[in-house]
Short mmCIF file of C-alpha atoms and ligand atoms in Angstrom, two decimals:
data_model
loop_
_atom_site.label_atom_id
_atom_site.label_comp_id
_atom_site.label_asym_id
_atom_site.label_seq_id
_atom_site.Cartn_x
_atom_site.Cartn_y
_atom_site.Cartn_z
CA UNK K 23 0.00 0.00 0.00
CA UNK K 24 1.82 3.11 -1.21
CA UNK K 25 -0.87 5.50 -0.02
CA UNK K 26 -3.25 5.45 2.92
CA UNK K 27 -6.91 6.32 2.39
CA UNK K 28 -8.35 8.26 5.31
CA UNK K 29 -11.65 10.10 5.66
CA UNK K 30 -11.73 13.71 6.80
CA UNK K 31 -14.79 14.93 8.73
CA UNK K 32 -16.19 18.02 6.98
CA UNK K 33 -19.09 19.07 9.21
CA UNK K 34 -18.50 22.62 10.45
CA UNK K 35 -15.27 23.02 8.46
CA UNK K 36 -14.43 24.94 5.30
CA UNK K 37 -13.06 23.93 1.91
CA UNK K 38 -11.15 26.56 -0.07
CA UNK K 39 -10.87 26.48 -3.85
CA UNK K 40 -8.33 28.77 -5.50
CA UNK K 41 -8.61 29.30 -9.24
CA UNK K 42 -11.22 29.87 -11.91
CA UNK K 43 -10.52 27.40 -14.75
CA UNK K 44 -12.31 24.07 -15.30
CA UNK K 45 -10.13 22.16 -12.74
CA UNK K 46 -11.10 24.70 -10.07
CA UNK K 47 -14.77 24.49 -11.07
CA UNK K 48 -14.60 20.67 -10.77
CA UNK K 49 -13.30 21.03 -7.20
CA UNK K 50 -16.04 23.58 -6.46
CA UNK K 51 -18.66 21.05 -7.62
CA UNK K 52 -17.05 18.43 -5.38
CA UNK K 53 -17.04 20.82 -2.39
CA UNK K 54 -20.68 21.75 -3.00
CA UNK K 55 -21.63 18.10 -2.35
CA UNK K 56 -20.27 18.34 1.21
CA UNK K 57 -21.64 20.06 4.33
CA UNK K 58 -18.61 22.42 4.39
CA UNK K 59 -18.56 26.17 4.09
CA UNK K 60 -16.93 27.04 0.77
CA UNK K 61 -14.34 29.75 0.19
CA UNK K 62 -13.63 30.61 -3.45
CA UNK K 63 -10.67 32.77 -4.47
CA UNK K 64 -10.47 33.56 -8.19
CA UNK K 65 -7.78 36.09 -9.04
CA UNK K 66 -7.83 35.29 -12.79
CA UNK K 67 -10.45 35.58 -15.50
CA UNK K 68 -13.88 34.44 -14.27
CA UNK K 69 -15.96 31.80 -16.04
CA UNK K 70 -19.37 32.79 -17.44
CA UNK K 71 -22.34 32.76 -15.07
CA UNK K 72 -23.65 29.60 -16.78
CA UNK K 73 -20.38 27.78 -16.09
CA UNK K 74 -20.30 28.61 -12.38
CA UNK K 75 -21.80 25.70 -10.40
CA UNK K 76 -25.16 26.46 -8.78
CA UNK K 77 -24.73 27.26 -5.10
CA UNK K 78 -21.11 28.46 -5.40
CA UNK K 79 -20.32 31.55 -3.26
CA UNK K 80 -19.28 34.81 -4.93
CA UNK K 81 -15.54 34.57 -5.62
CA UNK K 82 -13.00 36.82 -3.91
CA UNK K 83 -10.87 38.28 -6.73
CA UNK K 84 -7.47 37.81 -5.12
CA UNK K 85 -5.10 35.20 -3.71
CA UNK K 86 -5.84 34.19 -0.10
CA UNK K 87 -3.62 34.81 2.90
CA UNK K 88 -3.13 32.32 5.75
CA UNK K 89 -5.69 34.28 7.78
CA UNK K 90 -8.26 33.86 4.98
CA UNK K 91 -7.78 30.10 5.10
CA UNK K 92 -8.19 29.68 8.85
CA UNK K 93 -10.70 26.90 9.63
CA UNK K 94 -10.31 25.30 6.23
CA UNK K 95 -9.88 21.52 6.30
CA UNK K 96 -8.87 21.30 2.66
CA UNK K 97 -7.42 23.76 0.16
CA UNK K 98 -7.58 22.97 -3.57
CA UNK K 99 -5.23 25.04 -5.71
CA UNK K 100 -5.69 25.23 -9.49
CA UNK K 101 -3.68 28.30 -10.48
CA UNK K 102 -1.79 28.87 -13.75
CA UNK K 103 1.42 30.31 -12.19
CA UNK K 104 3.58 27.94 -10.07
CA UNK K 105 4.83 30.80 -7.86
CA UNK K 106 1.22 31.67 -6.94
CA UNK K 107 0.49 28.00 -6.24
CA UNK K 108 3.56 27.77 -3.98
CA UNK K 109 2.58 30.92 -2.07
CA UNK K 110 -0.97 29.66 -1.48
CA UNK K 111 0.34 26.23 -0.50
CA UNK K 112 2.44 27.85 2.21
CA UNK K 113 -0.53 29.96 3.36
CA UNK K 114 -2.80 26.90 3.51
CA UNK K 115 -0.33 24.89 5.54
CA UNK K 116 0.21 27.80 7.89
CA UNK K 117 -3.57 27.87 8.42
CA UNK K 118 -3.45 24.16 9.34
CA UNK K 119 -5.19 22.91 6.19
CA UNK K 120 -4.27 19.99 3.95
CA UNK K 121 -3.34 21.26 0.50
CA UNK K 122 -3.95 19.72 -2.92
CA UNK K 123 -2.29 21.33 -5.92
CA UNK K 124 -4.28 20.06 -8.88
CA UNK K 125 -2.22 17.78 -11.15
CA UNK K 126 0.89 18.21 -8.95
CA UNK K 127 0.87 15.16 -6.67
CA UNK K 128 4.44 15.92 -5.51
CA UNK K 129 3.44 19.34 -4.17
CA UNK K 130 0.26 18.07 -2.51
CA UNK K 131 -0.44 16.88 1.03
CA UNK K 132 -3.20 14.62 -0.28
CA UNK K 133 -4.51 13.31 -3.61
CA UNK K 134 -8.17 13.13 -4.52
CA UNK K 135 -9.28 9.51 -4.97
CA UNK K 136 -11.93 8.52 -7.50
CA UNK K 137 -15.03 8.94 -5.34
CA UNK K 138 -18.42 7.31 -5.12
CA UNK K 139 -20.70 9.54 -3.11
CA UNK K 140 -23.72 7.91 -1.44
CA UNK K 141 -24.25 10.47 1.32
CA UNK K 142 -22.93 8.99 4.54
CA UNK K 143 -21.31 6.17 2.60
CA UNK K 144 -18.34 7.31 0.53
CA UNK K 145 -16.08 5.00 -1.44
CA UNK K 146 -12.66 6.16 -2.62
CA UNK K 147 -10.31 4.46 -5.04
CA UNK K 148 -6.72 5.67 -4.96
CA UNK K 149 -3.70 4.83 -7.08
CA UNK K 150 -1.39 7.44 -5.56
CA UNK K 151 -1.67 9.44 -8.78
CA UNK K 152 -0.12 6.55 -10.75
CA UNK K 153 -3.18 5.61 -12.81
CA UNK K 154 -6.20 7.89 -12.44
CA UNK K 155 -7.96 6.30 -15.43
CA UNK K 156 -7.61 2.85 -13.83
CA UNK K 157 -9.10 4.29 -10.64
CA UNK K 158 -12.07 5.59 -12.65
CA UNK K 159 -12.60 2.14 -14.24
CA UNK K 160 -12.53 0.50 -10.82
CA UNK K 161 -14.98 3.11 -9.59
CA UNK K 162 -17.42 2.19 -12.38
CA UNK K 163 -17.14 -1.50 -11.51
CA UNK K 164 -17.65 -0.83 -7.78
CA UNK K 165 -20.50 1.57 -8.49
CA UNK K 166 -22.32 -1.11 -10.48
CA UNK K 167 -22.01 -3.56 -7.60
CA UNK K 168 -23.30 -1.23 -4.87
CA UNK K 169 -26.84 -1.83 -3.70
CA UNK K 170 -29.48 0.74 -4.47
CA UNK K 171 -30.62 2.76 -1.48
CA UNK K 172 -27.18 2.88 0.13
CA UNK K 173 -27.49 6.60 0.90
CA UNK K 174 -30.84 6.03 2.60
CA UNK K 175 -29.46 3.17 4.70
CA UNK K 176 -26.42 5.25 5.62
CA UNK K 177 -28.53 8.23 6.71
CA UNK K 178 -30.99 6.03 8.65
CA UNK K 179 -28.08 4.30 10.42
CA UNK K 180 -26.69 7.67 11.50
CA UNK K 181 -30.12 8.78 12.76
CA UNK K 182 -30.70 5.72 14.93
CA UNK K 183 -27.08 5.01 15.95
CA UNK K 184 -27.45 6.46 19.48
CA UNK K 185 -30.81 4.73 20.02
CA UNK K 186 -29.25 1.42 19.04
CA UNK K 187 -26.33 2.00 21.40
CA UNK K 188 -28.70 2.82 24.25
CA UNK K 189 -30.88 -0.23 23.53
CA UNK K 190 -28.20 -2.88 22.95
CA UNK K 191 -25.23 -2.46 25.25
CA UNK K 192 -23.30 -5.59 24.25
CA UNK K 193 -20.94 -4.98 21.31
CA UNK K 194 -21.39 -8.30 19.51
CA UNK K 195 -25.18 -8.24 19.91
CA UNK K 196 -25.12 -4.75 18.48
CA UNK K 197 -23.10 -5.94 15.51
CA UNK K 198 -25.53 -8.80 14.95
CA UNK K 199 -28.36 -6.26 15.06
CA UNK K 200 -26.76 -4.08 12.38
CA UNK K 201 -26.17 -7.08 10.12
CA UNK K 202 -29.79 -8.11 10.52
CA UNK K 203 -31.20 -4.62 10.17
CA UNK K 204 -29.17 -3.61 7.13
CA UNK K 205 -29.80 -6.78 5.16
CA UNK K 206 -33.45 -7.31 5.92
CA UNK K 207 -36.60 -5.56 4.75
CA UNK K 208 -34.97 -2.16 5.44
CA UNK K 209 -32.67 -2.74 2.47
CA UNK K 210 -35.74 -3.48 0.31
CA UNK K 211 -37.42 -0.29 1.40
CA UNK K 212 -34.24 1.73 0.86
CA UNK K 213 -33.78 0.26 -2.63
CA UNK K 214 -37.33 1.36 -3.42
CA UNK K 215 -36.43 4.91 -2.29
CA UNK K 216 -38.68 4.72 0.78
CA UNK K 217 -36.67 6.57 3.44
CA UNK K 218 -39.31 6.50 6.17
CA UNK K 219 -40.03 2.81 5.49
CA UNK K 220 -36.34 1.90 5.75
CA UNK K 221 -36.01 3.67 9.12
CA UNK K 222 -39.22 2.06 10.37
CA UNK K 223 -37.94 -1.42 9.43
CA UNK K 224 -34.61 -0.77 11.16
CA UNK K 225 -36.40 0.30 14.33
CA UNK K 226 -38.71 -2.70 14.10
CA UNK K 227 -35.67 -4.98 13.94
CA UNK K 228 -34.40 -3.27 17.10
CA UNK K 229 -37.42 -4.55 19.01
CA UNK K 230 -36.95 -8.11 17.81
CA UNK K 231 -34.87 -10.65 19.62
CA UNK K 232 -32.56 -12.52 17.23
CA UNK K 233 -34.76 -15.61 17.62
CA UNK K 234 -37.76 -13.65 16.40
CA UNK K 235 -35.86 -12.18 13.50
CA UNK K 236 -37.50 -13.45 10.38
CA UNK K 237 -35.50 -14.73 7.50
CA UNK K 238 -36.50 -14.47 3.89
CA UNK K 239 -36.15 -16.38 0.68
CA UNK K 240 -34.78 -15.03 -2.57
CA UNK K 241 -35.52 -17.18 -5.60
CA UNK K 242 -32.73 -16.15 -7.92
CA UNK K 243 -31.96 -16.93 -11.56
CA UNK K 244 -28.27 -17.70 -12.01
CA UNK K 245 -28.38 -17.60 -15.82
CA UNK K 246 -27.09 -20.37 -18.09
CA UNK K 247 -23.59 -20.61 -16.58
CA UNK K 248 -21.36 -17.72 -17.61
CA UNK K 249 -21.09 -15.65 -14.40
CA UNK K 250 -21.02 -12.44 -16.44
CA UNK K 251 -24.64 -13.15 -17.37
CA UNK K 252 -25.78 -12.76 -13.76
CA UNK K 253 -27.90 -9.69 -13.16
CA UNK K 254 -26.55 -7.14 -10.68
CA UNK K 255 -29.49 -7.88 -8.41
CA UNK K 256 -28.74 -11.62 -8.51
CA UNK K 257 -25.11 -10.99 -7.67
CA UNK K 258 -26.04 -8.85 -4.67
CA UNK K 259 -28.52 -11.43 -3.45
CA UNK K 260 -25.84 -14.14 -3.70
CA UNK K 261 -23.28 -12.00 -1.88
CA UNK K 262 -25.76 -11.30 0.93
CA UNK K 263 -26.96 -14.88 1.39
CA UNK K 264 -26.49 -16.76 4.66
CA UNK K 265 -27.61 -19.99 3.00
CA UNK K 266 -27.54 -20.92 -0.69
CA UNK K 267 -29.71 -23.76 -1.91
CA UNK K 268 -28.55 -24.60 -5.41
CA UNK K 269 -28.94 -26.94 -8.37
CA UNK K 270 -26.46 -28.78 -10.50
CA UNK K 271 -26.98 -26.23 -13.28
CA UNK K 272 -25.51 -23.41 -11.21
CA UNK K 273 -21.87 -23.05 -12.22
CA UNK K 274 -19.01 -22.93 -9.70
CA UNK K 275 -18.03 -19.55 -11.12
CA UNK K 276 -21.43 -18.19 -10.02
CA UNK K 277 -21.19 -19.83 -6.59
CA UNK K 278 -17.81 -18.17 -6.13
CA UNK K 279 -19.65 -14.88 -5.56
CA UNK K 280 -21.11 -16.21 -2.30
CA UNK K 281 -19.59 -15.20 1.04
CA UNK K 282 -17.14 -17.77 2.31
CA UNK K 283 -19.14 -18.28 5.46
CA UNK K 284 -22.41 -18.79 3.58
CA UNK K 285 -23.73 -22.35 3.94
CA UNK K 286 -24.31 -24.17 0.65
CA UNK K 287 -26.99 -26.83 0.31
CA UNK K 288 -26.86 -28.84 -2.90
CA UNK K 289 -30.22 -30.12 -4.10
CA UNK K 290 -29.01 -30.92 -7.62
CA UNK K 291 -31.05 -32.62 -10.22
CA UNK K 292 -29.66 -34.46 -13.20
CA UNK K 293 -31.64 -35.66 -16.17
CA UNK K 294 -33.88 -38.49 -14.97
CA UNK K 295 -32.61 -38.11 -11.39
CA UNK K 296 -34.16 -36.03 -8.63
CA UNK K 297 -31.56 -35.81 -5.91
CA UNK K 298 -33.85 -34.06 -3.45
CA UNK K 299 -37.61 -34.23 -4.00
CA UNK K 300 -39.27 -30.90 -4.75
CA UNK K 301 -41.32 -30.94 -1.54
CA UNK K 302 -38.17 -31.43 0.50
CA UNK K 303 -36.46 -28.50 -1.26
CA UNK K 304 -39.38 -26.32 -0.28
CA UNK K 305 -39.18 -27.58 3.31
CA UNK K 306 -35.47 -26.68 3.41
CA UNK K 307 -36.21 -23.13 2.20
CA UNK K 308 -38.89 -22.67 4.83
CA UNK K 309 -36.85 -24.23 7.65
CA UNK K 310 -33.79 -22.09 6.93
CA UNK K 311 -35.79 -18.87 6.58
CA UNK K 312 -37.67 -19.60 9.81
CA UNK K 313 -34.31 -19.93 11.53
CA UNK K 314 -33.79 -16.26 10.62
CA UNK K 315 -31.50 -16.79 7.64
CA UNK K 316 -31.40 -14.95 4.38
CA UNK K 317 -31.85 -17.85 2.00
CA UNK K 318 -31.04 -17.72 -1.70
CA UNK K 319 -32.61 -20.43 -3.79
CA UNK K 320 -30.25 -20.31 -6.75
CA UNK K 321 -31.53 -21.85 -9.94
CA UNK K 322 -30.03 -22.23 -13.40
CA UNK K 323 -31.37 -19.81 -16.02
CA UNK K 324 -34.58 -18.09 -14.97
CA UNK K 325 -36.48 -19.47 -11.97
CA UNK K 326 -39.83 -19.08 -13.71
CA UNK K 327 -38.86 -20.83 -16.94
CA UNK K 328 -39.07 -24.60 -16.47
CA UNK K 329 -37.58 -24.07 -13.05
CA UNK K 330 -40.46 -24.84 -10.63
CA UNK K 331 -39.80 -21.42 -9.11
CA UNK K 332 -43.55 -20.79 -8.98
CA UNK K 333 -44.10 -23.77 -6.68
CA UNK K 334 -41.29 -22.65 -4.38
CA UNK K 335 -42.64 -19.11 -4.25
CA UNK K 336 -46.12 -20.38 -3.35
CA UNK K 337 -44.77 -22.69 -0.64
CA UNK K 338 -42.63 -19.99 1.01
CA UNK K 339 -45.44 -17.43 0.93
CA UNK K 340 -47.91 -19.98 2.27
CA UNK K 341 -45.54 -20.44 5.22
CA UNK K 342 -45.93 -16.71 5.90
CA UNK K 343 -42.35 -15.83 4.96
CA UNK K 344 -41.23 -12.99 2.71
CA UNK K 345 -40.08 -14.18 -0.71
CA UNK K 346 -38.60 -12.29 -3.63
CA UNK K 347 -37.82 -13.35 -7.18
CA UNK K 348 -34.83 -12.22 -9.24
CA UNK K 349 -35.03 -13.14 -12.93
CA UNK K 350 -32.16 -14.69 -14.81
CA UNK K 351 -31.12 -15.12 -18.42
CA UNK K 352 -32.93 -18.27 -19.44
CA UNK K 353 -30.92 -20.94 -21.28
CA UNK K 354 -32.75 -20.48 -24.60
CA UNK K 355 -31.71 -16.82 -24.71
CA UNK K 356 -28.19 -17.28 -23.36
CA UNK K 357 -27.37 -20.21 -25.66
CA UNK K 358 -28.86 -18.50 -28.72
CA UNK K 359 -26.77 -15.39 -28.10
CA UNK K 360 -23.66 -17.45 -27.56
CA UNK K 361 -24.22 -19.41 -30.79
CA UNK K 362 -25.15 -16.31 -32.83
CA UNK K 363 -28.63 -17.70 -33.48
CA UNK K 364 -31.34 -15.01 -33.71
CA UNK K 365 -34.53 -16.38 -32.19
CA UNK K 366 -36.69 -14.18 -34.38
CA UNK K 367 -35.72 -12.82 -37.75
CA UNK K 368 -37.61 -10.43 -39.99
CA UNK K 369 -37.34 -12.87 -42.92
CA UNK K 370 -37.33 -16.27 -41.23
CA UNK K 371 -39.17 -16.40 -37.90
CA UNK K 372 -41.99 -14.28 -36.54
CA UNK K 373 -42.44 -16.24 -33.35
CA UNK K 374 -40.38 -18.13 -30.82
CA UNK K 375 -41.68 -20.85 -28.54
CA UNK K 376 -39.90 -22.03 -25.40
CA UNK K 377 -41.02 -25.55 -24.70
CA UNK K 378 -40.02 -28.52 -22.59
CA UNK K 379 -39.38 -31.97 -23.97
CA UNK K 380 -40.35 -33.48 -20.62
CA UNK K 381 -43.99 -33.04 -19.69
CA UNK K 382 -45.28 -33.73 -16.21
CA UNK K 383 -46.68 -37.08 -17.31
CA UNK K 384 -44.63 -39.64 -19.25
CA UNK K 385 -46.46 -38.85 -22.50
CA UNK K 386 -46.60 -35.06 -22.30
CA UNK K 387 -49.69 -33.08 -23.22
CA UNK K 388 -47.65 -30.88 -25.55
CA UNK K 389 -49.38 -30.51 -28.90
CA UNK K 390 -46.27 -30.76 -31.08
CA UNK K 391 -48.28 -30.84 -34.30
CA UNK K 392 -49.61 -27.38 -33.39
CA UNK K 393 -46.00 -26.21 -33.24
CA UNK K 394 -45.13 -27.26 -36.77
CA UNK K 395 -45.75 -23.86 -38.42
CA UNK K 396 -42.63 -22.98 -40.46
CA UNK K 397 -42.00 -19.42 -39.29
CA UNK K 398 -41.60 -20.34 -35.64
CA UNK K 399 -38.30 -21.00 -33.85
CA UNK K 400 -38.75 -23.75 -31.29
CA UNK K 401 -36.34 -23.78 -28.37
CA UNK K 402 -36.72 -27.11 -26.61
CA UNK K 403 -35.51 -27.52 -23.02
CA UNK K 404 -34.82 -31.00 -21.64
CA UNK K 405 -35.40 -32.37 -25.12
CA UNK K 406 -32.43 -34.72 -25.58
CA UNK K 407 -34.16 -37.84 -24.17
CA UNK K 408 -37.38 -37.14 -26.06
CA UNK K 409 -35.79 -36.11 -29.38
CA UNK K 410 -37.21 -39.06 -31.36
CA UNK K 411 -40.75 -38.38 -30.21
CA UNK K 412 -40.42 -34.63 -30.85
CA UNK K 413 -39.15 -35.18 -34.40
CA UNK K 414 -41.95 -37.67 -35.20
CA UNK K 415 -44.63 -35.36 -33.90
CA UNK K 416 -43.29 -32.27 -35.69
CA UNK K 417 -42.85 -34.04 -39.03
CA UNK K 418 -46.24 -35.70 -38.52
CA UNK K 419 -47.69 -32.24 -37.99
CA UNK K 420 -46.26 -31.04 -41.30
CA UNK K 421 -42.81 -29.68 -40.48
CA UNK K 422 -40.23 -30.27 -43.23
CA UNK K 423 -37.64 -32.94 -42.24
CA UNK K 424 -35.02 -30.64 -43.80
CA UNK K 425 -35.81 -27.83 -41.33
CA UNK K 426 -32.50 -26.58 -39.88
CA UNK K 427 -31.73 -27.51 -36.29
CA UNK K 428 -28.99 -26.52 -33.86
CA UNK K 429 -28.11 -28.11 -30.53
CA UNK K 430 -26.29 -26.00 -27.96
CA UNK K 431 -24.80 -28.10 -25.18
CA UNK K 432 -23.29 -26.47 -22.07
CA UNK K 433 -24.14 -23.11 -23.59
CA UNK K 434 -22.12 -20.08 -22.37
CA UNK K 435 -19.79 -22.42 -20.44
CA UNK K 436 -16.19 -23.28 -21.34
CA UNK K 437 -17.21 -26.70 -22.80
CA UNK K 438 -19.91 -25.27 -25.06
CA UNK K 439 -20.72 -27.26 -28.25
CA UNK K 440 -22.94 -26.09 -31.09
CA UNK K 441 -23.98 -28.86 -33.46
CA UNK K 442 -26.00 -28.22 -36.61
CA UNK K 443 -28.08 -30.46 -38.81
CA UNK K 444 -31.63 -30.96 -40.05
CA UNK K 445 -34.74 -32.07 -38.20
CA UNK K 446 -34.91 -35.58 -39.70
CA UNK K 447 -31.48 -36.48 -38.32
CA UNK K 448 -31.77 -34.90 -34.87
CA UNK K 449 -31.74 -38.15 -32.90
CA UNK K 450 -28.70 -39.45 -34.80
CA UNK K 451 -26.88 -36.12 -34.34
CA UNK K 452 -27.42 -36.33 -30.57
CA UNK K 453 -26.45 -39.99 -30.17
CA UNK K 454 -23.43 -39.96 -32.50
CA UNK K 455 -22.03 -36.94 -30.75
CA UNK K 456 -22.84 -38.26 -27.28
CA UNK K 457 -24.70 -35.13 -26.17
CA UNK K 458 -25.29 -35.61 -22.46
CA UNK K 459 -24.77 -32.17 -20.94
CA UNK K 460 -27.62 -29.72 -20.55
CA UNK K 461 -28.69 -28.76 -24.06
CA UNK K 462 -31.22 -26.66 -25.90
CA UNK K 463 -32.56 -27.91 -29.23
CA UNK K 464 -33.38 -25.14 -31.70
CA UNK K 465 -35.68 -26.09 -34.54
CA UNK K 466 -36.49 -23.65 -37.33
CA UNK K 467 -34.89 -21.69 -40.19
CA UNK K 468 -33.07 -19.41 -37.76
CA UNK K 469 -31.01 -22.42 -36.55
CA UNK K 470 -29.09 -22.19 -39.83
CA UNK K 471 -27.49 -18.96 -38.53
CA UNK K 472 -25.82 -20.67 -35.56
CA UNK K 473 -22.02 -20.82 -35.55
CA UNK K 474 -21.04 -24.49 -35.31
CA UNK K 475 -18.60 -25.09 -32.47
CA UNK K 476 -16.79 -28.34 -31.61
CA UNK K 477 -16.52 -31.48 -33.73
CA UNK K 478 -19.76 -32.78 -35.24
CA UNK K 479 -19.27 -36.50 -35.89
CA UNK K 480 -22.42 -36.72 -38.00
CA UNK K 481 -21.40 -33.97 -40.35
CA UNK K 482 -17.65 -34.46 -40.00
CA UNK K 483 -17.47 -30.72 -39.51
CA UNK K 484 -14.88 -29.13 -37.34
CA UNK K 485 -15.28 -25.58 -36.26
CA UNK K 486 -13.34 -23.34 -33.94
C1 SAM V 2 -34.89 -27.80 -15.48
S1 SAM V 2 -34.52 -26.88 -16.91
C2 SAM V 2 -34.09 -25.38 -16.20
C3 SAM V 2 -34.20 -24.22 -17.13
C4 SAM V 2 -33.79 -22.94 -16.49
N1 SAM V 2 -34.72 -22.55 -15.47
C5 SAM V 2 -33.65 -21.81 -17.52
O1 SAM V 2 -34.40 -20.84 -17.47
O2 SAM V 2 -32.75 -21.93 -18.35
C6 SAM V 2 -32.99 -27.57 -17.39
C7 SAM V 2 -32.77 -27.48 -18.87
O3 SAM V 2 -32.37 -26.18 -19.24
C8 SAM V 2 -31.50 -26.25 -20.34
N2 SAM V 2 -30.22 -25.64 -19.96
C9 SAM V 2 -29.91 -25.08 -18.80
N3 SAM V 2 -28.65 -24.57 -18.82
C10 SAM V 2 -28.17 -24.83 -20.03
C11 SAM V 2 -26.93 -24.56 -20.68
N4 SAM V 2 -25.94 -23.91 -20.06
N5 SAM V 2 -26.76 -24.97 -21.95
C12 SAM V 2 -27.76 -25.61 -22.59
N6 SAM V 2 -28.95 -25.90 -22.04
C13 SAM V 2 -29.15 -25.51 -20.78
C14 SAM V 2 -31.35 -27.72 -20.69
O4 SAM V 2 -32.32 -28.04 -21.65
C15 SAM V 2 -31.64 -28.36 -19.37
O5 SAM V 2 -32.05 -29.71 -19.53
#
């Protein structure tokens, strides 16, 4: 660590800005976002009224003396002449302020980090002046990962801090309270912009004993496998989870976002194998939430697309527990994007149907003949085992056996394969190539657009 990041209290202090060019105006804007009194000295040419930030004080048209800078915590100097900058630096130091000479890290007492301002919560990223652009990139990445409503939670925490101290004297109980209060319904209210609601929830949590503290269940879509396809909301839910109940289809790369102390419960299902019966999965969710945990039920793709997420939501709500759903990129969309296969196309497909190859009963109710219309892309989930039946029904319903098909196995994951062929040979394509990973079958003219990937033993094609 070449530099140390510290925070400087600004309540009741002053910030002085010396200069009148754009760098000085940028510091003025920064200072205006703080509770400090602002002193502005602008000996040079003034910017136009429209350029001066709203709320800025009238500038004093001279350089400041040490007496002028008394009470200032920070002095920002953006002057064109080095001798003026040096004189003001000396004056600032004499007044007891920390001095920053813009773009001159060697002359400065402190550097300005890339800042994320969420009211009471401020994040700074510093590179000691070595790589400001890198700091800005990191700031964007951090900004994207921060929960919504952080400013509201920060302000509410400040407001009730003394009450909490007076109510819970023991340090570790107090810490447990804050963890509970900041992650529970208050965070939901804050994310929705409801300041009063967030404070109310935090105070409500104060009156609960930990045993009464209610957990909650988040039913979260993990996407098809590539962790970059997680939504920001899903990532936050995973990072906040005390317990993660997950399937086989959730990739390790996604699970890596969980806290190290989060408990993981595997309830994986393979084709034809139900490791943990559905009812038992629901019981686990309810049991863990009732124990006061924040439970994330992490499911491949989207929880509401062939994911039985609806049943889990019903069960958790019926148990009187709060439940939330976070959508995910469903496999048909993720795999199509990865293979370069447009699901609809102005010239070739006016509709897309997501369908399962495995109905509830052995012989599914799906009316495949009704799905034989040519200008429809079919994306079949769990269709590998039922491929023969699907082909027979579609051709029987009038679909051309030469209709293009594409099979995407392990889509968006490192072992992804994209195999292409025609409808009449689908079963052979699957068996010859030994497709046994999760796969989506695409049937329709748009399948011809897919980029083949991996060796196709039926077609003797090799692609990148
Ligand atoms: C029980 S369904 C779950 C679907 C999931 N809820 C979704 O929205 O993608 C499992 C099926 O999804 C498909 N699937 C899931 N992930 C996949 C992937 N990475 N590549 C190809 N198919 C996938 C396969 O058809 C697999 O048999």
